[in-house]
Amino acid sequence: MADRMNVFEAQKWAFSFADDHGMERSTIDMLICGQMDWDVTHLLMHYRDEFSEEDFEVFRQNVEKCAEGIPPQYVLSKAVFFKRTFFVNESTLIPRVETEDLVEWILHDNPGADAEFLDIGTGSGAIGLTLKAEKPLWKGMLSDVSSEALGVAKKNAKRLKLKAEFKLSDVFDAIDGKFDIIVSNPPYIAESEKKYMDKSVLEHEPTLALFAENNGLAIYQKICRQLKDHLKNDGSLYLEIGFLQGKAVVEMFEKAYPKAEVTLKKDESGHDRMVRVRF
């Protein structure tokens, strides 16, 4: 590189590299902003700033890692969810923007100051810790079947200065008591759907958090079987689902709990994405 390359010149080099390797240019901006702790506005403001040789070398290596198929969030070890930055690694899924809609639904439905909630399959803790941040007086329990994922959630709680209880549990197996709110974004992809998935997801995101048996419905079925033992009489369950699973999940809970109110909600793209079960 030149002795005094600025940010704009580094970006220009990276755009050319991205074009040659089939990468999205938006990935380049994500890498710069993530490395320098900037947002897009800061990027525009700092275009003419010098990019030191050390900074450029880190940036170059990150760009090359992404060209190999590693998601930029794993390269940077962080992802933004609900305007907060979460530490992530390959033990956890990368939080998706669609899941923010699930959090919004919970917050809209439950404006009160007091509630006890359980986040099943918390992963990085994105859902449960966001609820704690938005509702500091709520009492939260975050659970996961993966000890490695639970370790990431604990790290994020410490980074965000949030208090919650953490439990290693396969769905409800190690959970005692009842909750006002239960939320889960569980594994819901069927093994048969692997052929439709991005290579980067299959190679880098945790299989345990992606796939479920019974055409992707196994975890919903387990939640359904044990829900009455853990949801209070006036409580609500919120689930993220695959966009083709709406009918099956709704029918599952309607059959098990005929007196419950079961609601299917679409995401901003118009796809079935969330289910709420109210007792």
PDB file of C-alpha atoms in Angstrom:
ATOM      1  CA  MET A   1       0.000   0.000   0.000  1.00  0.00           C
ATOM      2  CA  ALA A   2       1.028   3.637  -0.256  1.00  0.00           C
ATOM      3  CA  ASP A   3       2.672   5.125   2.839  1.00  0.00           C
ATOM      4  CA  ARG A   4      -0.236   7.493   3.416  1.00  0.00           C
ATOM      5  CA  MET A   5      -3.400   5.770   2.192  1.00  0.00           C
ATOM      6  CA  ASN A   6      -6.615   7.351   3.426  1.00  0.00           C
ATOM      7  CA  VAL A   7      -9.895   5.640   4.274  1.00  0.00           C
ATOM      8  CA  PHE A   8     -11.444   6.425   0.892  1.00  0.00           C
ATOM      9  CA  GLU A   9      -8.483   4.865  -0.942  1.00  0.00           C
ATOM     10  CA  ALA A  10      -8.629   1.777   1.264  1.00  0.00           C
ATOM     11  CA  GLN A  11     -12.342   1.443   0.553  1.00  0.00           C
ATOM     12  CA  LYS A  12     -11.715   1.864  -3.176  1.00  0.00           C
ATOM     13  CA  TRP A  13      -9.145  -0.937  -3.111  1.00  0.00           C
ATOM     14  CA  ALA A  14     -11.548  -3.154  -1.182  1.00  0.00           C
ATOM     15  CA  PHE A  15     -14.436  -2.468  -3.566  1.00  0.00           C
ATOM     16  CA  SER A  16     -12.272  -3.601  -6.476  1.00  0.00           C
ATOM     17  CA  PHE A  17     -11.281  -6.727  -4.538  1.00  0.00           C
ATOM     18  CA  ALA A  18     -14.923  -7.405  -3.681  1.00  0.00           C
ATOM     19  CA  ASP A  19     -16.020  -7.048  -7.315  1.00  0.00           C
ATOM     20  CA  ASP A  20     -13.344  -9.538  -8.382  1.00  0.00           C
ATOM     21  CA  HIS A  21     -14.382 -12.070  -5.733  1.00  0.00           C
ATOM     22  CA  GLY A  22     -18.175 -11.820  -5.924  1.00  0.00           C
ATOM     23  CA  MET A  23     -18.562 -10.026  -2.596  1.00  0.00           C
ATOM     24  CA  GLU A  24     -21.203  -7.451  -1.772  1.00  0.00           C
ATOM     25  CA  ARG A  25     -19.805  -3.942  -1.473  1.00  0.00           C
ATOM     26  CA  SER A  26     -21.913  -3.459   1.652  1.00  0.00           C
ATOM     27  CA  THR A  27     -19.668  -6.035   3.345  1.00  0.00           C
ATOM     28  CA  ILE A  28     -16.705  -3.705   2.822  1.00  0.00           C
ATOM     29  CA  ASP A  29     -18.437  -0.823   4.575  1.00  0.00           C
ATOM     30  CA  MET A  30     -19.460  -3.174   7.401  1.00  0.00           C
ATOM     31  CA  LEU A  31     -15.831  -4.233   7.849  1.00  0.00           C
ATOM     32  CA  ILE A  32     -14.516  -0.667   7.926  1.00  0.00           C
ATOM     33  CA  CYS A  33     -17.199   0.557  10.312  1.00  0.00           C
ATOM     34  CA  GLY A  34     -16.884  -2.494  12.535  1.00  0.00           C
ATOM     35  CA  GLN A  35     -13.115  -2.236  12.749  1.00  0.00           C
ATOM     36  CA  MET A  36     -13.116   1.490  13.471  1.00  0.00           C
ATOM     37  CA  ASP A  37     -16.295   1.537  15.631  1.00  0.00           C
ATOM     38  CA  TRP A  38     -18.034   3.889  13.202  1.00  0.00           C
ATOM     39  CA  ASP A  39     -21.499   4.092  11.734  1.00  0.00           C
ATOM     40  CA  VAL A  40     -22.091   5.074   8.101  1.00  0.00           C
ATOM     41  CA  THR A  41     -22.179   8.771   8.988  1.00  0.00           C
ATOM     42  CA  HIS A  42     -18.775   8.513  10.655  1.00  0.00           C
ATOM     43  CA  LEU A  43     -17.443   6.691   7.597  1.00  0.00           C
ATOM     44  CA  LEU A  44     -18.435   9.593   5.374  1.00  0.00           C
ATOM     45  CA  MET A  45     -16.927  12.081   7.817  1.00  0.00           C
ATOM     46  CA  HIS A  46     -13.591  10.233   7.977  1.00  0.00           C
ATOM     47  CA  TYR A  47     -13.054   9.440   4.283  1.00  0.00           C
ATOM     48  CA  ARG A  48      -9.978  11.676   4.091  1.00  0.00           C
ATOM     49  CA  ASP A  49      -8.438  10.442   7.343  1.00  0.00           C
ATOM     50  CA  GLU A  50      -5.193   8.533   7.069  1.00  0.00           C
ATOM     51  CA  PHE A  51      -5.515   4.747   7.301  1.00  0.00           C
ATOM     52  CA  SER A  52      -2.376   3.608   9.110  1.00  0.00           C
ATOM     53  CA  GLU A  53      -0.401   0.658   7.802  1.00  0.00           C
ATOM     54  CA  GLU A  54      -1.451  -1.346  10.867  1.00  0.00           C
ATOM     55  CA  ASP A  55      -5.148  -0.548  10.351  1.00  0.00           C
ATOM     56  CA  PHE A  56      -4.939  -1.346   6.662  1.00  0.00           C
ATOM     57  CA  GLU A  57      -3.265  -4.699   7.331  1.00  0.00           C
ATOM     58  CA  VAL A  58      -6.073  -5.704   9.700  1.00  0.00           C
ATOM     59  CA  PHE A  59      -8.633  -4.491   7.162  1.00  0.00           C
ATOM     60  CA  ARG A  60      -6.953  -6.381   4.310  1.00  0.00           C
ATOM     61  CA  GLN A  61      -6.939  -9.620   6.284  1.00  0.00           C
ATOM     62  CA  ASN A  62     -10.597  -9.160   7.211  1.00  0.00           C
ATOM     63  CA  VAL A  63     -11.579  -8.563   3.588  1.00  0.00           C
ATOM     64  CA  GLU A  64      -9.735 -11.708   2.522  1.00  0.00           C
ATOM     65  CA  LYS A  65     -11.439 -13.765   5.254  1.00  0.00           C
ATOM     66  CA  CYS A  66     -14.838 -12.606   4.016  1.00  0.00           C
ATOM     67  CA  ALA A  67     -13.834 -13.519   0.466  1.00  0.00           C
ATOM     68  CA  GLU A  68     -13.298 -17.069   1.781  1.00  0.00           C
ATOM     69  CA  GLY A  69     -16.927 -17.126   2.919  1.00  0.00           C
ATOM     70  CA  ILE A  70     -16.607 -16.227   6.595  1.00  0.00           C
ATOM     71  CA  PRO A  71     -19.491 -13.909   7.572  1.00  0.00           C
ATOM     72  CA  PRO A  72     -18.282 -10.399   8.436  1.00  0.00           C
ATOM     73  CA  GLN A  73     -19.916 -10.586  11.871  1.00  0.00           C
ATOM     74  CA  TYR A  74     -17.691 -13.537  12.761  1.00  0.00           C
ATOM     75  CA  VAL A  75     -14.635 -11.814  11.300  1.00  0.00           C
ATOM     76  CA  LEU A  76     -15.355  -8.782  13.507  1.00  0.00           C
ATOM     77  CA  SER A  77     -16.648 -10.889  16.431  1.00  0.00           C
ATOM     78  CA  LYS A  78     -19.653  -8.595  16.735  1.00  0.00           C
ATOM     79  CA  ALA A  79     -23.124  -7.947  15.355  1.00  0.00           C
ATOM     80  CA  VAL A  80     -25.623  -5.132  15.837  1.00  0.00           C
ATOM     81  CA  PHE A  81     -29.081  -6.002  17.151  1.00  0.00           C
ATOM     82  CA  PHE A  82     -31.666  -3.444  18.283  1.00  0.00           C
ATOM     83  CA  LYS A  83     -28.957  -0.732  18.017  1.00  0.00           C
ATOM     84  CA  ARG A  84     -26.712  -2.563  20.478  1.00  0.00           C
ATOM     85  CA  THR A  85     -23.479  -4.378  19.700  1.00  0.00           C
ATOM     86  CA  PHE A  86     -23.284  -8.053  20.685  1.00  0.00           C
ATOM     87  CA  PHE A  87     -20.212 -10.254  20.765  1.00  0.00           C
ATOM     88  CA  VAL A  88     -20.689 -13.282  18.499  1.00  0.00           C
ATOM     89  CA  ASN A  89     -18.636 -16.270  17.473  1.00  0.00           C
ATOM     90  CA  GLU A  90     -19.260 -19.555  15.690  1.00  0.00           C
ATOM     91  CA  SER A  91     -20.933 -20.988  18.820  1.00  0.00           C
ATOM     92  CA  THR A  92     -23.908 -18.683  18.214  1.00  0.00           C
ATOM     93  CA  LEU A  93     -26.134 -17.648  15.352  1.00  0.00           C
ATOM     94  CA  ILE A  94     -25.668 -14.177  13.952  1.00  0.00           C
ATOM     95  CA  PRO A  95     -28.690 -12.129  15.138  1.00  0.00           C
ATOM     96  CA  ARG A  96     -30.995 -11.273  12.228  1.00  0.00           C
ATOM     97  CA  VAL A  97     -32.915  -8.081  11.700  1.00  0.00           C
ATOM     98  CA  GLU A  98     -36.159 -10.089  11.375  1.00  0.00           C
ATOM     99  CA  THR A  99     -35.816 -11.129  15.004  1.00  0.00           C
ATOM    100  CA  GLU A 100     -36.022  -7.480  16.032  1.00  0.00           C
ATOM    101  CA  ASP A 101     -39.679  -7.644  14.941  1.00  0.00           C
ATOM    102  CA  LEU A 102     -40.242 -10.387  17.532  1.00  0.00           C
ATOM    103  CA  VAL A 103     -38.753  -8.200  20.272  1.00  0.00           C
ATOM    104  CA  GLU A 104     -40.880  -5.248  19.141  1.00  0.00           C
ATOM    105  CA  TRP A 105     -44.013  -7.398  19.367  1.00  0.00           C
ATOM    106  CA  ILE A 106     -43.193  -8.466  22.920  1.00  0.00           C
ATOM    107  CA  LEU A 107     -42.502  -4.897  24.051  1.00  0.00           C
ATOM    108  CA  HIS A 108     -45.670  -3.596  22.403  1.00  0.00           C
ATOM    109  CA  ASP A 109     -47.818  -6.275  24.043  1.00  0.00           C
ATOM    110  CA  ASN A 110     -46.298  -5.892  27.481  1.00  0.00           C
ATOM    111  CA  PRO A 111     -45.913  -2.217  28.454  1.00  0.00           C
ATOM    112  CA  GLY A 112     -45.931  -2.935  32.193  1.00  0.00           C
ATOM    113  CA  ALA A 113     -42.885  -2.505  34.374  1.00  0.00           C
ATOM    114  CA  ASP A 114     -42.988  -5.957  35.980  1.00  0.00           C
ATOM    115  CA  ALA A 115     -42.690  -9.308  34.222  1.00  0.00           C
ATOM    116  CA  GLU A 116     -40.761 -12.557  34.441  1.00  0.00           C
ATOM    117  CA  PHE A 117     -39.566 -13.952  31.127  1.00  0.00           C
ATOM    118  CA  LEU A 118     -37.708 -16.957  29.776  1.00  0.00           C
ATOM    119  CA  ASP A 119     -35.659 -16.859  26.573  1.00  0.00           C
ATOM    120  CA  ILE A 120     -35.268 -20.430  25.264  1.00  0.00           C
ATOM    121  CA  GLY A 121     -32.256 -21.021  23.023  1.00  0.00           C
ATOM    122  CA  THR A 122     -30.796 -17.617  23.776  1.00  0.00           C
ATOM    123  CA  GLY A 123     -27.579 -18.019  21.763  1.00  0.00           C
ATOM    124  CA  SER A 124     -25.727 -14.699  21.956  1.00  0.00           C
ATOM    125  CA  GLY A 125     -28.451 -13.416  24.275  1.00  0.00           C
ATOM    126  CA  ALA A 126     -29.728 -10.947  21.677  1.00  0.00           C
ATOM    127  CA  ILE A 127     -33.427 -11.390  22.498  1.00  0.00           C
ATOM    128  CA  GLY A 128     -33.265 -11.831  26.267  1.00  0.00           C
ATOM    129  CA  LEU A 129     -30.669  -9.141  26.900  1.00  0.00           C
ATOM    130  CA  THR A 130     -32.489  -6.686  24.650  1.00  0.00           C
ATOM    131  CA  LEU A 131     -35.645  -7.242  26.691  1.00  0.00           C
ATOM    132  CA  LYS A 132     -33.632  -6.624  29.885  1.00  0.00           C
ATOM    133  CA  ALA A 133     -32.114  -3.453  28.430  1.00  0.00           C
ATOM    134  CA  GLU A 134     -35.484  -2.124  27.312  1.00  0.00           C
ATOM    135  CA  LYS A 135     -37.275  -3.251  30.481  1.00  0.00           C
ATOM    136  CA  PRO A 136     -34.747  -3.029  33.342  1.00  0.00           C
ATOM    137  CA  LEU A 137     -37.260  -4.099  35.998  1.00  0.00           C
ATOM    138  CA  TRP A 138     -38.185  -7.318  34.211  1.00  0.00           C
ATOM    139  CA  LYS A 139     -36.699 -10.494  35.646  1.00  0.00           C
ATOM    140  CA  GLY A 140     -35.123 -12.612  32.929  1.00  0.00           C
ATOM    141  CA  MET A 141     -33.838 -16.155  32.564  1.00  0.00           C
ATOM    142  CA  LEU A 142     -31.771 -17.006  29.476  1.00  0.00           C
ATOM    143  CA  SER A 143     -31.344 -20.675  28.615  1.00  0.00           C
ATOM    144  CA  ASP A 144     -29.532 -22.707  25.979  1.00  0.00           C
ATOM    145  CA  VAL A 145     -28.644 -26.332  25.370  1.00  0.00           C
ATOM    146  CA  SER A 146     -25.117 -25.251  24.368  1.00  0.00           C
ATOM    147  CA  SER A 147     -22.712 -24.311  27.163  1.00  0.00           C
ATOM    148  CA  GLU A 148     -20.556 -22.474  24.622  1.00  0.00           C
ATOM    149  CA  ALA A 149     -23.486 -20.346  23.480  1.00  0.00           C
ATOM    150  CA  LEU A 150     -24.477 -19.663  27.082  1.00  0.00           C
ATOM    151  CA  GLY A 151     -20.936 -18.458  27.713  1.00  0.00           C
ATOM    152  CA  VAL A 152     -21.318 -15.946  24.877  1.00  0.00           C
ATOM    153  CA  ALA A 153     -24.626 -14.716  26.339  1.00  0.00           C
ATOM    154  CA  LYS A 154     -22.982 -14.248  29.750  1.00  0.00           C
ATOM    155  CA  LYS A 155     -20.165 -12.280  28.133  1.00  0.00           C
ATOM    156  CA  ASN A 156     -22.686 -10.009  26.417  1.00  0.00           C
ATOM    157  CA  ALA A 157     -24.557  -9.467  29.669  1.00  0.00           C
ATOM    158  CA  LYS A 158     -21.323  -8.327  31.285  1.00  0.00           C
ATOM    159  CA  ARG A 159     -20.414  -6.077  28.330  1.00  0.00           C
ATOM    160  CA  LEU A 160     -23.866  -4.478  28.361  1.00  0.00           C
ATOM    161  CA  LYS A 161     -23.982  -4.278  32.175  1.00  0.00           C
ATOM    162  CA  LEU A 162     -27.198  -6.297  32.382  1.00  0.00           C
ATOM    163  CA  LYS A 163     -28.239  -8.818  35.016  1.00  0.00           C
ATOM    164  CA  ALA A 164     -30.048 -12.041  34.175  1.00  0.00           C
ATOM    165  CA  GLU A 165     -30.156 -15.671  35.262  1.00  0.00           C
ATOM    166  CA  PHE A 166     -28.560 -18.211  32.936  1.00  0.00           C
ATOM    167  CA  LYS A 167     -29.550 -21.849  32.698  1.00  0.00           C
ATOM    168  CA  LEU A 168     -28.087 -24.741  30.720  1.00  0.00           C
ATOM    169  CA  SER A 169     -31.216 -26.545  29.555  1.00  0.00           C
ATOM    170  CA  ASP A 170     -32.712 -28.451  26.638  1.00  0.00           C
ATOM    171  CA  VAL A 171     -35.943 -26.442  26.289  1.00  0.00           C
ATOM    172  CA  PHE A 172     -37.678 -26.853  29.688  1.00  0.00           C
ATOM    173  CA  ASP A 173     -35.695 -29.838  31.024  1.00  0.00           C
ATOM    174  CA  ALA A 174     -33.782 -27.844  33.674  1.00  0.00           C
ATOM    175  CA  ILE A 175     -36.322 -25.015  34.084  1.00  0.00           C
ATOM    176  CA  ASP A 176     -38.432 -24.599  37.213  1.00  0.00           C
ATOM    177  CA  GLY A 177     -41.362 -22.262  37.773  1.00  0.00           C
ATOM    178  CA  LYS A 178     -43.717 -20.315  35.541  1.00  0.00           C
ATOM    179  CA  PHE A 179     -43.239 -17.140  33.519  1.00  0.00           C
ATOM    180  CA  ASP A 180     -45.323 -14.242  32.239  1.00  0.00           C
ATOM    181  CA  ILE A 181     -43.494 -14.319  28.907  1.00  0.00           C
ATOM    182  CA  ILE A 182     -41.675 -17.137  27.143  1.00  0.00           C
ATOM    183  CA  VAL A 183     -39.840 -16.383  23.922  1.00  0.00           C
ATOM    184  CA  SER A 184     -37.848 -18.596  21.591  1.00  0.00           C
ATOM    185  CA  ASN A 185     -36.113 -18.401  18.248  1.00  0.00           C
ATOM    186  CA  PRO A 186     -35.296 -22.109  18.103  1.00  0.00           C
ATOM    187  CA  PRO A 187     -33.663 -24.242  15.422  1.00  0.00           C
ATOM    188  CA  TYR A 188     -36.367 -24.651  12.766  1.00  0.00           C
ATOM    189  CA  ILE A 189     -34.702 -25.614   9.498  1.00  0.00           C
ATOM    190  CA  ALA A 190     -35.370 -29.093   8.105  1.00  0.00           C
ATOM    191  CA  GLU A 191     -32.388 -31.153   6.969  1.00  0.00           C
ATOM    192  CA  SER A 192     -33.987 -31.329   3.526  1.00  0.00           C
ATOM    193  CA  GLU A 193     -33.612 -27.546   3.188  1.00  0.00           C
ATOM    194  CA  LYS A 194     -29.808 -27.591   3.338  1.00  0.00           C
ATOM    195  CA  LYS A 195     -29.564 -27.455  -0.456  1.00  0.00           C
ATOM    196  CA  TYR A 196     -31.261 -24.037  -0.482  1.00  0.00           C
ATOM    197  CA  MET A 197     -28.983 -22.437   2.128  1.00  0.00           C
ATOM    198  CA  ASP A 198     -25.982 -20.170   1.712  1.00  0.00           C
ATOM    199  CA  LYS A 199     -22.659 -21.958   1.883  1.00  0.00           C
ATOM    200  CA  SER A 200     -21.353 -19.444   4.439  1.00  0.00           C
ATOM    201  CA  VAL A 201     -24.220 -20.271   6.825  1.00  0.00           C
ATOM    202  CA  LEU A 202     -23.721 -24.027   6.510  1.00  0.00           C
ATOM    203  CA  GLU A 203     -19.961 -23.827   6.968  1.00  0.00           C
ATOM    204  CA  HIS A 204     -19.791 -21.315   9.815  1.00  0.00           C
ATOM    205  CA  GLU A 205     -23.028 -20.968  11.815  1.00  0.00           C
ATOM    206  CA  PRO A 206     -23.706 -23.657  14.454  1.00  0.00           C
ATOM    207  CA  THR A 207     -25.648 -26.655  13.164  1.00  0.00           C
ATOM    208  CA  LEU A 208     -27.216 -27.152  16.600  1.00  0.00           C
ATOM    209  CA  ALA A 209     -28.884 -23.737  16.340  1.00  0.00           C
ATOM    210  CA  LEU A 210     -30.073 -24.180  12.757  1.00  0.00           C
ATOM    211  CA  PHE A 211     -31.598 -27.618  12.219  1.00  0.00           C
ATOM    212  CA  ALA A 212     -34.406 -29.549  13.886  1.00  0.00           C
ATOM    213  CA  GLU A 213     -35.971 -32.928  13.259  1.00  0.00           C
ATOM    214  CA  ASN A 214     -39.551 -33.548  12.128  1.00  0.00           C
ATOM    215  CA  ASN A 215     -39.303 -31.129   9.193  1.00  0.00           C
ATOM    216  CA  GLY A 216     -37.941 -28.415  11.476  1.00  0.00           C
ATOM    217  CA  LEU A 217     -40.813 -28.678  13.982  1.00  0.00           C
ATOM    218  CA  ALA A 218     -39.217 -30.756  16.752  1.00  0.00           C
ATOM    219  CA  ILE A 219     -38.416 -27.898  19.150  1.00  0.00           C
ATOM    220  CA  TYR A 220     -41.860 -26.317  18.713  1.00  0.00           C
ATOM    221  CA  GLN A 221     -43.366 -29.710  19.524  1.00  0.00           C
ATOM    222  CA  LYS A 222     -41.306 -29.991  22.695  1.00  0.00           C
ATOM    223  CA  ILE A 223     -42.230 -26.452  23.760  1.00  0.00           C
ATOM    224  CA  CYS A 224     -45.877 -27.205  23.057  1.00  0.00           C
ATOM    225  CA  ARG A 225     -45.901 -30.389  25.149  1.00  0.00           C
ATOM    226  CA  GLN A 226     -44.478 -28.678  28.256  1.00  0.00           C
ATOM    227  CA  LEU A 227     -45.801 -25.136  27.860  1.00  0.00           C
ATOM    228  CA  LYS A 228     -48.675 -25.407  30.349  1.00  0.00           C
ATOM    229  CA  ASP A 229     -46.212 -26.279  33.113  1.00  0.00           C
ATOM    230  CA  HIS A 230     -44.163 -23.115  32.583  1.00  0.00           C
ATOM    231  CA  LEU A 231     -46.460 -20.347  31.300  1.00  0.00           C
ATOM    232  CA  LYS A 232     -48.670 -18.467  33.748  1.00  0.00           C
ATOM    233  CA  ASN A 233     -52.427 -18.455  33.210  1.00  0.00           C
ATOM    234  CA  ASP A 234     -52.366 -14.949  31.725  1.00  0.00           C
ATOM    235  CA  GLY A 235     -48.979 -15.373  30.044  1.00  0.00           C
ATOM    236  CA  SER A 236     -47.848 -15.316  26.425  1.00  0.00           C
ATOM    237  CA  LEU A 237     -45.481 -17.399  24.314  1.00  0.00           C
ATOM    238  CA  TYR A 238     -43.680 -15.768  21.372  1.00  0.00           C
ATOM    239  CA  LEU A 239     -41.963 -17.831  18.691  1.00  0.00           C
ATOM    240  CA  GLU A 240     -39.970 -17.060  15.585  1.00  0.00           C
ATOM    241  CA  ILE A 241     -40.763 -19.554  12.821  1.00  0.00           C
ATOM    242  CA  GLY A 242     -39.675 -20.461   9.318  1.00  0.00           C
ATOM    243  CA  PHE A 243     -41.701 -18.697   6.639  1.00  0.00           C
ATOM    244  CA  LEU A 244     -43.323 -21.990   5.535  1.00  0.00           C
ATOM    245  CA  GLN A 245     -44.173 -23.202   9.048  1.00  0.00           C
ATOM    246  CA  GLY A 246     -46.975 -20.846  10.024  1.00  0.00           C
ATOM    247  CA  LYS A 247     -49.882 -23.203   9.375  1.00  0.00           C
ATOM    248  CA  ALA A 248     -48.242 -26.190  11.066  1.00  0.00           C
ATOM    249  CA  VAL A 249     -47.176 -24.285  14.195  1.00  0.00           C
ATOM    250  CA  VAL A 250     -50.543 -22.557  14.609  1.00  0.00           C
ATOM    251  CA  GLU A 251     -52.434 -25.831  14.246  1.00  0.00           C
ATOM    252  CA  MET A 252     -50.069 -27.528  16.717  1.00  0.00           C
ATOM    253  CA  PHE A 253     -50.827 -25.036  19.504  1.00  0.00           C
ATOM    254  CA  GLU A 254     -54.533 -24.694  18.680  1.00  0.00           C
ATOM    255  CA  LYS A 255     -54.942 -28.449  18.975  1.00  0.00           C
ATOM    256  CA  ALA A 256     -53.000 -28.659  22.243  1.00  0.00           C
ATOM    257  CA  TYR A 257     -54.624 -25.570  23.808  1.00  0.00           C
ATOM    258  CA  PRO A 258     -58.063 -25.006  22.260  1.00  0.00           C
ATOM    259  CA  LYS A 259     -58.894 -22.165  24.685  1.00  0.00           C
ATOM    260  CA  ALA A 260     -55.689 -20.231  23.897  1.00  0.00           C
ATOM    261  CA  GLU A 261     -55.484 -17.329  21.461  1.00  0.00           C
ATOM    262  CA  VAL A 262     -52.995 -18.263  18.729  1.00  0.00           C
ATOM    263  CA  THR A 263     -51.870 -15.457  16.395  1.00  0.00           C
ATOM    264  CA  LEU A 264     -49.697 -15.665  13.277  1.00  0.00           C
ATOM    265  CA  LYS A 265     -47.762 -12.516  12.340  1.00  0.00           C
ATOM    266  CA  LYS A 266     -45.845 -11.639   9.179  1.00  0.00           C
ATOM    267  CA  ASP A 267     -42.495  -9.861   8.929  1.00  0.00           C
ATOM    268  CA  GLU A 268     -41.878  -6.683   6.937  1.00  0.00           C
ATOM    269  CA  SER A 269     -41.323  -8.771   3.794  1.00  0.00           C
ATOM    270  CA  GLY A 270     -44.811 -10.243   4.091  1.00  0.00           C
ATOM    271  CA  HIS A 271     -43.634 -13.721   5.151  1.00  0.00           C
ATOM    272  CA  ASP A 272     -45.073 -15.687   8.063  1.00  0.00           C
ATOM    273  CA  ARG A 273     -42.443 -15.165  10.763  1.00  0.00           C
ATOM    274  CA  MET A 274     -43.881 -15.142  14.306  1.00  0.00           C
ATOM    275  CA  VAL A 275     -46.502 -16.894  16.395  1.00  0.00           C
ATOM    276  CA  ARG A 276     -47.983 -15.746  19.699  1.00  0.00           C
ATOM    277  CA  VAL A 277     -49.861 -18.062  22.065  1.00  0.00           C
ATOM    278  CA  ARG A 278     -51.869 -16.356  24.831  1.00  0.00           C
ATOM    279  CA  PHE A 279     -53.389 -18.326  27.684  1.00  0.00           C
TER     280      PHE A 279
END
